[in-house]
Amino acid sequence: MRNLKTWFKTIIFYEILVGMKATLTHLLRYKPITLQYPHEKRTLPDSYRGMLCLLRYDDGTEKCVGCDLCEAACPSRVIKVVSAEVPGEPTKRYAKRYTMDMTRCLFCGLCVDACPVDALGMTREFEWAVYDKRQLLLNKEQLLAIGDRSFPVREKKLELQHPNVAFFNVAFKHMPAKEG
Amino acid sequence: MAEVGLKLAFSLAQIAVVMGVVMLTVMFLTLAERKVLGWMQDRMGPMEVGPYGVLQPIADGLKLFFKEDIIPAGANKFLFSLAPILALVPALIGFAVVPFGPNETVELFGVQFKPFVISDINIGILYILAFTSIGAYGVILGGWASNSKYSLLGGLRSAAQVISYELNVGLAIVGVLLLAGSLSLVKIAEAQSGWFWNWYIFAPPFPQIFAFVVYVISAVAETNRVPFDLPEAESELVAGFFTEYSGMRFAFYFLAEYANMILVSCIAAALFLGGWNAPAPFLQFHGGLAHLAWLSGTFWFAVKVYFFLFLFFWLRATLPRLRYDQLMRFGWKVMLPIALGNILITSIAAYLFPR
Ligand code: SF4
Ligand code: SF4
């Protein structure tokens, strides 16, 4: 009996008819879930990881000290840093050239984590479609510009800096300050 | 002499109208397909060009015209250019014998002509079968002439598939031919007038419902539509036989596919669903209002054809693609015996209960 039933179902293409009924119900109760992207945009979550940028201190100087750690941390070799001494100040270094090839970036954020001075940040920009791939090879000025427009107000961190780590933007709270 | 000239002019005008309507339908079928598929999958489909995207086919056409036309270096240039045309032309030629409306003769300027069929030849259905099988050459040559292994594989798959299912199409039709006793599409459609139970799908002495199912499935397979779109199979293979094609040549294959869809829908409507006949006699205008009779005829024909076209979309929205061995097994072990059995029973029934 049961066999007969399955046979009958096979003959009339029962499964296919069930599927076709499902698609037809969707057609009749048509309710699109489409977001018409360029016209409407969804609100991004706060933790969204978009375009990378370089940040500045409040006084407008660059945070990056050209330590190359981001380059080392990047799994897809996006970043290229050429560092140099600040003329006249042998202890200070800066990134003379800093390029990011965003065509390869997978927005993992490892470089941001790796940076000891918080010089890198991730913005919520995502509309970076271009006609020429070469436009995605960003240099330092472009990355700083992105930072400037994404973070116009920076946290005041200069004062928090520990004198021992003069160029690091991290407050080393557990370390006693050097006398004098 | 003048009579011949007039006849020629009428024929040319008819051909122009039919081609125009078919090409326009093809154009907007591409849009309709994307819209219907979208709606069935809770999407919107094309929305950008024109209000609700209705001008999308025009934008697509413009894009295809301006695309770079590439012929691969190792390709056989002549066959490479010929193949898309070989695919498209047979699909369009088939429309010559399709009756789009009532079989009436009109006298205009002293010349008799039939407004709703370009050419009522008495082997109409054979003619269509013969030409649609030429369409397979377009696909196979397209795969072979591009000099690419993947295209060749696509073309070969298509060849095997089209041959297997062409056979079933032919056999499914035989039942109807036995009942109608004619190969002319006009005669077959005319024989189904009256109530809808006179249509060959329900007709006594033996309803051709099995043949109809076999025909529809084989027609889907023959036009390379989902779930039988193995020649293309763009998601698994390197886009099938048209891998190396670009621009308008590429478009020709799709025009051919859609024209074929319309053609097989027309045949299905004419053979199984009564052609231009309304489901009930009172829905068909007769006699005095001659123009209304024409209109109602074409209207019912169009309704049936569009139902089939919708069915194509519907199937595409629902079914996944068949595996190649399943496809072959289904064609040869299921469809073929059903079609043969149908011929046997129909011939016995037609012999015992002649109409
Ligand atoms: S986000 Fe990841 S991939 Fe991109 S630059 Fe940073 S480390 Fe490299
Ligand atoms: S961005 Fe940070 S990690 Fe990279 S070179 Fe500059 S300071 Fe070092």
XYZ file of C-alpha atoms and ligand atoms in Angstrom:
551
model
C 0.000 0.000 0.000
C 2.715 2.371 1.053
C 4.724 1.376 -1.973
C 1.788 2.186 -4.188
C 1.541 5.608 -2.630
C 5.187 6.433 -3.253
C 4.814 5.144 -6.770
C 1.844 7.374 -7.375
C 3.716 10.324 -5.931
C 6.641 9.667 -8.232
C 4.421 9.413 -11.255
C 2.672 12.716 -10.684
C 5.984 14.420 -9.720
C 4.672 15.115 -6.248
C 7.847 16.702 -4.864
C 8.189 18.962 -7.841
C 4.588 20.075 -7.500
C 5.159 20.886 -3.820
C 8.154 22.969 -4.787
C 6.238 24.732 -7.506
C 3.475 25.519 -5.067
C 6.032 27.112 -2.765
C 7.405 29.362 -5.502
C 3.893 30.281 -6.592
C 2.900 31.304 -3.069
C 5.910 33.567 -2.979
C 4.869 35.080 -6.278
C 1.316 35.686 -5.089
C 2.331 37.044 -1.706
C 5.112 39.071 -3.197
C 6.957 41.000 -0.532
C 10.485 41.861 -1.552
C 13.246 42.032 0.985
C 15.432 43.927 -1.437
C 17.251 47.037 -0.326
C 17.627 49.365 -3.300
C 21.219 49.972 -2.432
C 22.415 53.213 -3.951
C 19.092 54.827 -3.068
C 18.581 53.358 0.370
C 21.403 52.336 2.636
C 21.288 50.222 5.720
C 22.691 51.487 8.964
C 25.999 49.864 9.689
C 26.728 48.248 13.030
C 29.199 50.072 15.243
C 31.710 47.304 14.900
C 31.757 47.583 11.125
C 35.235 47.198 9.667
C 35.515 49.370 6.617
C 38.260 51.297 4.914
C 41.585 51.633 6.754
C 43.053 54.998 7.587
C 46.022 56.622 9.267
C 45.371 58.815 12.266
C 46.882 61.978 13.629
C 47.369 63.437 17.052
C 45.337 66.403 18.053
C 48.112 68.755 17.135
C 48.027 67.436 13.612
C 51.191 65.382 13.706
C 51.122 61.861 12.410
C 50.886 59.096 14.927
C 52.714 56.535 12.846
C 56.309 55.951 13.905
C 57.223 53.752 10.947
C 57.863 50.670 13.075
C 56.778 48.228 10.379
C 54.759 46.117 12.792
C 51.614 46.503 10.739
C 53.465 45.321 7.680
C 54.615 42.271 9.605
C 51.140 41.563 10.941
C 49.304 41.832 7.669
C 48.485 38.365 6.316
C 48.060 39.466 2.733
C 50.979 41.892 2.445
C 48.892 44.956 1.882
C 51.093 47.418 3.653
C 54.492 48.758 2.682
C 56.293 51.045 5.109
C 59.520 52.909 4.451
C 60.601 54.566 7.642
C 63.139 57.313 8.185
C 64.589 59.390 10.966
C 63.128 62.732 11.734
C 65.899 65.103 10.659
C 67.666 66.507 13.644
C 66.016 64.188 16.137
C 67.847 60.858 16.060
C 65.404 59.094 18.371
C 62.329 59.976 16.409
C 61.269 58.029 13.410
C 58.397 58.439 11.007
C 57.019 56.707 7.966
C 58.576 58.345 4.944
C 56.468 56.338 2.582
C 53.421 54.377 3.563
C 51.321 52.586 0.958
C 48.397 50.245 1.204
C 47.221 48.153 -1.687
C 43.546 47.929 -0.803
C 42.808 45.504 -3.639
C 44.286 42.761 -1.491
C 43.090 43.840 1.933
C 40.673 41.479 3.605
C 39.734 43.922 6.345
C 40.791 41.592 9.110
C 42.010 44.419 11.312
C 45.226 42.672 12.350
C 47.275 45.702 11.372
C 45.144 47.899 13.610
C 45.732 45.517 16.486
C 49.408 45.317 15.793
C 50.057 49.029 15.755
C 51.634 50.024 19.093
C 50.674 53.687 18.797
C 47.123 53.303 17.516
C 48.114 55.025 14.315
C 45.819 52.871 12.227
C 42.085 52.886 12.383
C 39.183 51.330 10.600
C 36.490 53.637 9.352
C 32.963 52.803 8.312
C 33.506 53.781 4.706
C 32.739 51.011 2.265
C 31.900 52.634 -1.055
C 35.232 52.300 -2.724
C 34.289 51.014 -6.155
C 36.617 52.497 -8.762
C 37.097 52.077 -12.481
C 40.831 51.645 -12.220
C 42.329 49.199 -9.780
C 45.402 51.380 -9.439
C 43.297 53.965 -7.649
C 43.144 51.577 -4.719
C 46.880 51.792 -4.146
C 46.699 54.417 -1.428
C 49.613 56.485 -0.238
C 50.151 58.114 3.132
C 48.457 61.399 2.261
C 45.339 59.650 1.057
C 45.192 57.435 4.135
C 45.630 60.435 6.399
C 42.890 62.234 4.523
C 40.531 59.336 5.106
C 41.422 59.467 8.769
C 40.819 63.180 8.886
C 37.382 62.935 7.403
C 36.338 59.899 9.393
C 37.651 60.997 12.753
C 37.448 64.782 12.780
C 37.351 64.776 16.560
C 40.157 62.791 18.146
C 40.405 61.762 21.710
C 42.856 63.875 23.636
C 45.548 61.379 24.344
C 48.649 63.500 24.158
C 48.618 64.340 27.856
C 48.171 60.753 28.843
C 51.438 59.855 27.289
C 54.069 58.496 29.548
C 57.290 60.478 29.369
C 59.283 57.246 29.048
C 57.537 56.292 25.910
C 57.652 59.660 24.434
C 56.294 58.842 21.050
C 53.872 56.155 22.001
C 50.308 57.058 22.402
C 49.632 54.545 25.108
C 49.140 55.334 28.722
C 51.415 53.002 30.628
C 49.537 53.234 33.839
C 51.519 50.686 35.858
C 54.882 52.243 35.158
C 56.122 54.881 37.552
C 57.202 58.090 35.970
C 60.886 58.832 35.786
C 62.038 61.393 38.272
C 62.802 64.857 36.965
C 1.762 39.166 -62.551
C 0.299 41.811 -60.309
C -1.318 39.046 -58.330
C 2.011 37.372 -57.623
C 3.502 40.678 -56.582
C 0.641 41.370 -54.207
C 0.884 37.903 -52.747
C 4.572 38.397 -52.179
C 3.942 41.748 -50.558
C 1.349 40.238 -48.224
C 3.683 37.403 -47.287
C 6.510 39.801 -46.605
C 4.241 41.950 -44.479
C 3.129 38.894 -42.521
C 6.708 37.790 -42.007
C 7.648 41.266 -40.852
C 4.779 41.359 -38.363
C 5.492 37.895 -36.999
C 9.219 38.556 -36.699
C 8.508 41.887 -35.059
C 6.158 40.374 -32.517
C 8.483 37.453 -31.834
C 11.532 39.653 -31.392
C 9.611 42.034 -29.154
C 8.366 39.108 -27.093
C 11.904 37.754 -26.872
C 13.152 41.109 -25.686
C 10.585 41.442 -22.999
C 10.733 37.770 -22.071
C 14.243 38.382 -20.844
C 12.855 41.095 -18.596
C 9.801 39.062 -17.608
C 11.975 36.133 -16.685
C 14.157 38.198 -14.416
C 11.137 39.862 -12.855
C 9.213 36.650 -12.270
C 12.269 34.873 -10.929
C 12.904 37.819 -8.660
C 9.356 37.917 -7.359
C 9.368 34.198 -6.720
C 12.578 34.578 -4.745
C 11.434 37.667 -2.785
C 13.558 39.987 -4.855
C 12.560 42.847 -7.104
C 14.419 42.058 -10.292
C 15.713 44.866 -12.501
C 14.532 48.236 -11.211
C 16.952 50.848 -12.446
C 16.269 51.457 -16.139
C 12.941 53.146 -16.621
C 9.999 52.832 -14.243
C 10.219 49.431 -12.543
C 12.985 48.495 -14.932
C 10.807 48.107 -18.027
C 13.462 49.516 -20.327
C 16.052 47.005 -19.179
C 16.000 44.923 -22.410
C 16.872 48.016 -24.433
C 19.765 48.813 -22.147
C 20.936 45.203 -22.383
C 20.729 45.304 -26.158
C 22.728 48.527 -26.344
C 25.326 47.097 -24.032
C 25.694 43.954 -26.120
C 26.045 45.958 -29.328
C 28.839 48.065 -27.950
C 30.762 45.225 -26.363
C 34.039 44.159 -27.869
C 33.559 41.302 -30.299
C 36.290 38.741 -29.834
C 37.175 35.770 -32.012
C 39.715 33.541 -30.273
C 43.010 33.158 -32.130
C 42.744 29.390 -32.567
C 39.093 29.393 -33.583
C 37.760 28.441 -36.956
C 36.638 31.925 -37.930
C 33.989 30.953 -40.439
C 32.232 28.384 -38.276
C 32.668 30.557 -35.215
C 30.690 33.325 -36.888
C 28.242 30.926 -38.472
C 27.307 28.985 -35.338
C 25.217 31.642 -33.543
C 23.315 32.289 -36.740
C 22.743 28.568 -37.167
C 21.292 28.543 -33.687
C 19.002 31.524 -34.172
C 17.692 31.145 -37.709
C 16.046 27.711 -37.369
C 14.233 28.923 -34.272
C 12.784 31.834 -36.227
C 12.042 29.814 -39.363
C 9.721 27.556 -37.406
C 7.217 30.376 -36.944
C 6.362 30.221 -40.632
C 3.864 27.411 -40.132
C 2.433 28.316 -36.734
C -1.227 29.325 -36.856
C -1.636 32.380 -34.657
C -5.347 32.715 -35.208
C -8.395 31.298 -36.948
C -7.909 29.628 -40.260
C -9.760 32.157 -42.366
C -9.104 33.365 -45.838
C -9.403 37.032 -46.577
C -9.666 38.667 -49.948
C -7.708 41.880 -50.247
C -7.233 43.694 -53.564
C -8.466 40.605 -55.356
C -5.892 38.323 -53.753
C -6.742 35.581 -51.282
C -4.531 35.253 -48.279
C -4.598 33.806 -44.801
C -3.855 36.498 -42.279
C -2.880 34.291 -39.333
C -0.467 31.801 -40.770
C 2.441 32.703 -42.997
C 2.408 29.428 -44.845
C -0.074 26.618 -44.288
C 1.991 23.716 -45.598
C 0.627 20.245 -45.054
C 3.781 18.920 -43.372
C 4.005 21.822 -40.951
C 5.007 19.905 -37.872
C 7.661 17.897 -39.729
C 9.059 21.129 -41.059
C 9.391 22.514 -37.539
C 11.008 19.334 -36.204
C 13.453 19.297 -39.089
C 14.508 22.876 -38.567
C 14.744 22.813 -34.801
C 17.178 19.916 -35.071
C 19.399 22.124 -37.209
C 19.527 24.435 -34.210
C 21.560 21.777 -32.403
C 24.329 22.294 -34.971
C 24.597 25.886 -33.888
C 25.314 24.801 -30.340
C 27.700 22.001 -31.263
C 29.613 24.051 -33.806
C 29.733 26.928 -31.366
C 31.455 24.635 -28.895
C 33.765 23.083 -31.461
C 34.736 26.170 -33.456
C 35.875 28.099 -30.393
C 38.767 25.647 -30.062
C 38.351 25.382 -26.303
C 38.048 22.088 -24.462
C 35.381 23.336 -22.140
C 33.257 24.752 -24.909
C 33.578 21.504 -26.800
C 32.425 19.565 -23.760
C 29.462 21.889 -23.421
C 28.604 21.413 -27.064
C 28.882 17.637 -26.830
C 26.679 17.480 -23.779
C 24.191 19.580 -25.605
C 24.316 17.334 -28.651
C 23.571 14.202 -26.648
C 20.830 15.937 -24.721
C 19.123 17.516 -27.693
C 19.153 14.272 -29.639
C 17.697 12.291 -26.743
C 14.922 14.731 -26.107
C 14.227 15.591 -29.726
C 13.294 11.947 -30.089
C 10.801 12.216 -27.257
C 9.306 15.394 -28.668
C 8.779 13.621 -31.971
C 7.228 10.566 -30.367
C 4.992 12.602 -28.068
C 3.589 14.425 -31.056
C 2.791 11.212 -32.924
C -0.227 10.530 -30.707
C -1.814 13.813 -31.684
C -0.986 13.243 -35.319
C -2.694 9.868 -35.188
C -5.856 11.433 -33.810
C -5.803 14.416 -36.135
C -4.761 12.539 -39.232
C -2.797 15.503 -40.496
C 0.634 17.035 -40.178
C -0.539 20.578 -40.776
C -0.630 22.653 -37.618
C -3.561 24.613 -38.980
C -5.624 21.460 -39.540
C -4.684 20.036 -36.160
C -5.710 23.200 -34.356
C -8.893 23.438 -36.374
C -9.856 19.880 -35.431
C -9.952 20.875 -31.759
C -12.708 23.459 -31.991
C -15.643 23.518 -29.621
C -15.465 22.807 -25.925
C -12.169 22.340 -24.187
C -12.610 18.577 -23.938
C -12.073 18.499 -27.665
C -8.501 19.622 -27.127
C -6.156 16.744 -27.694
C -4.915 16.862 -24.136
C -8.403 15.743 -22.980
C -9.776 14.426 -26.233
C -11.599 11.142 -26.640
C -10.928 8.350 -27.486
C -7.614 8.535 -25.652
C -6.552 11.770 -23.926
C -3.036 12.761 -24.845
C -2.224 13.871 -21.308
C 0.816 11.580 -21.049
C 2.058 12.725 -24.399
C 1.514 16.288 -23.213
C 3.623 15.768 -20.109
C 6.348 14.082 -22.146
C 6.195 16.877 -24.676
C 6.451 19.641 -22.093
C 9.365 18.025 -20.275
C 11.194 17.269 -23.496
C 10.525 20.746 -24.785
C 12.087 22.210 -21.659
C 15.074 19.938 -22.208
C 15.330 20.775 -25.866
C 15.364 24.499 -25.317
C 18.165 23.987 -22.763
C 16.163 25.525 -19.991
C 16.477 24.854 -16.273
C 16.360 22.112 -14.959
C 17.892 20.701 -18.137
C 20.342 23.503 -18.898
C 23.397 21.278 -18.921
C 24.833 22.742 -22.127
C 25.188 25.987 -20.240
C 25.596 24.945 -16.606
C 27.356 28.194 -15.884
C 27.586 27.612 -12.179
C 29.524 24.350 -12.423
C 31.436 24.452 -15.667
C 33.078 27.124 -17.699
C 29.755 28.499 -18.965
C 29.199 25.764 -21.528
C 29.456 26.101 -25.269
C 29.348 29.895 -25.400
C 32.408 30.423 -23.222
C 34.360 32.067 -26.017
C 31.555 34.202 -27.351
C 31.084 37.862 -26.655
C 28.888 40.750 -27.611
C 26.141 40.215 -30.149
C 27.215 36.664 -31.021
C 26.710 35.711 -27.409
C 23.340 37.415 -27.454
C 22.310 35.432 -30.518
C 22.433 32.236 -28.505
C 20.088 33.703 -25.980
C 17.786 35.135 -28.582
C 17.719 31.625 -30.056
C 16.927 30.122 -26.683
C 14.041 32.477 -26.103
C 12.756 32.196 -29.661
C 12.838 28.425 -29.242
C 10.889 28.759 -26.020
C 8.188 30.697 -27.821
C 8.195 28.224 -30.685
C 7.778 25.136 -28.521
C 5.074 26.948 -26.552
C 3.266 27.710 -29.811
C 3.480 24.060 -30.862
C 2.262 22.865 -27.488
C -0.642 25.283 -27.640
C -1.531 24.297 -31.198
C -1.188 20.550 -30.745
C -2.446 19.891 -27.246
C -4.368 22.908 -26.025
C -6.509 23.624 -29.036
C -4.541 26.386 -30.680
C -6.655 29.479 -31.157
C -9.847 27.822 -29.858
C -11.397 29.192 -26.703
C -12.116 26.736 -23.886
C -15.843 27.151 -24.490
C -17.567 27.967 -27.781
C -19.374 31.022 -26.404
C -16.063 32.617 -25.519
C -15.126 32.581 -29.179
C -16.740 35.186 -31.384
C -18.153 33.894 -34.597
C -19.825 35.002 -37.751
C -20.881 38.606 -38.114
C -18.214 40.196 -36.019
C -15.379 38.916 -38.161
C -12.768 41.145 -36.628
C -13.703 40.066 -33.131
C -13.382 36.454 -34.197
C -9.822 37.114 -35.222
C -9.055 38.962 -32.066
C -10.505 36.320 -29.797
C -8.563 33.671 -31.721
C -5.228 35.367 -31.306
C -6.139 36.237 -27.741
C -6.689 32.622 -26.735
C -3.597 31.528 -28.591
C -1.532 34.157 -26.816
C -2.993 33.160 -23.439
C -1.898 29.572 -23.976
C 1.546 30.505 -25.237
C 2.136 32.873 -22.353
C 1.006 30.242 -19.909
C 3.735 27.974 -21.223
C 6.295 30.735 -21.090
C 5.325 31.370 -17.488
C 5.711 27.666 -16.836
C 9.278 27.876 -18.089
C 10.047 30.625 -15.582
C 8.194 28.830 -12.842
C 10.201 25.663 -13.360
C 13.378 27.678 -13.393
C 12.540 29.312 -10.095
C 11.763 25.963 -8.501
C 14.023 23.208 -9.719
C 17.742 22.604 -9.393
C 19.706 21.306 -12.335
C 19.719 17.580 -13.096
C 22.890 15.583 -13.091
C 23.976 14.433 -16.514
C 23.388 10.709 -15.972
C 20.006 11.440 -14.391
C 19.111 13.492 -17.401
C 20.029 10.729 -19.820
C 18.358 8.027 -17.756
C 15.208 10.080 -17.449
C 15.094 10.723 -21.169
C 15.717 7.192 -22.352
C 14.264 5.053 -19.589
C 11.247 7.063 -18.529
C 10.163 9.489 -21.210
C 10.819 7.222 -24.191
C 8.783 4.224 -22.917
C 5.916 6.500 -21.933
C 5.909 8.111 -25.353
C 6.054 4.739 -27.108
C 3.309 3.307 -24.913
C 1.201 6.329 -25.628
C 1.552 5.776 -29.359
C 0.539 2.142 -28.965
C -2.553 2.847 -26.894
C -3.540 5.832 -28.996
C -3.354 3.888 -32.219
C -5.454 1.073 -30.767
C -7.962 3.568 -29.384
C -8.077 5.486 -32.624
C -8.665 2.249 -34.524
C -11.437 1.049 -32.208
C -13.225 4.386 -31.847
C -12.692 6.345 -35.026
C -13.896 9.907 -34.610
S 43.090 44.753 7.626
Fe 44.249 42.846 7.548
S 44.649 42.543 5.363
Fe 44.028 44.678 5.590
S 45.920 45.786 5.807
Fe 45.246 45.296 7.859
S 46.243 43.373 8.377
Fe 46.412 43.633 6.169
S 50.977 52.236 11.346
Fe 51.556 51.625 13.408
S 52.396 49.564 13.131
Fe 52.377 50.526 11.129
S 54.382 51.435 10.889
Fe 53.054 53.037 11.704
S 53.268 52.899 13.876
Fe 54.138 51.004 13.081
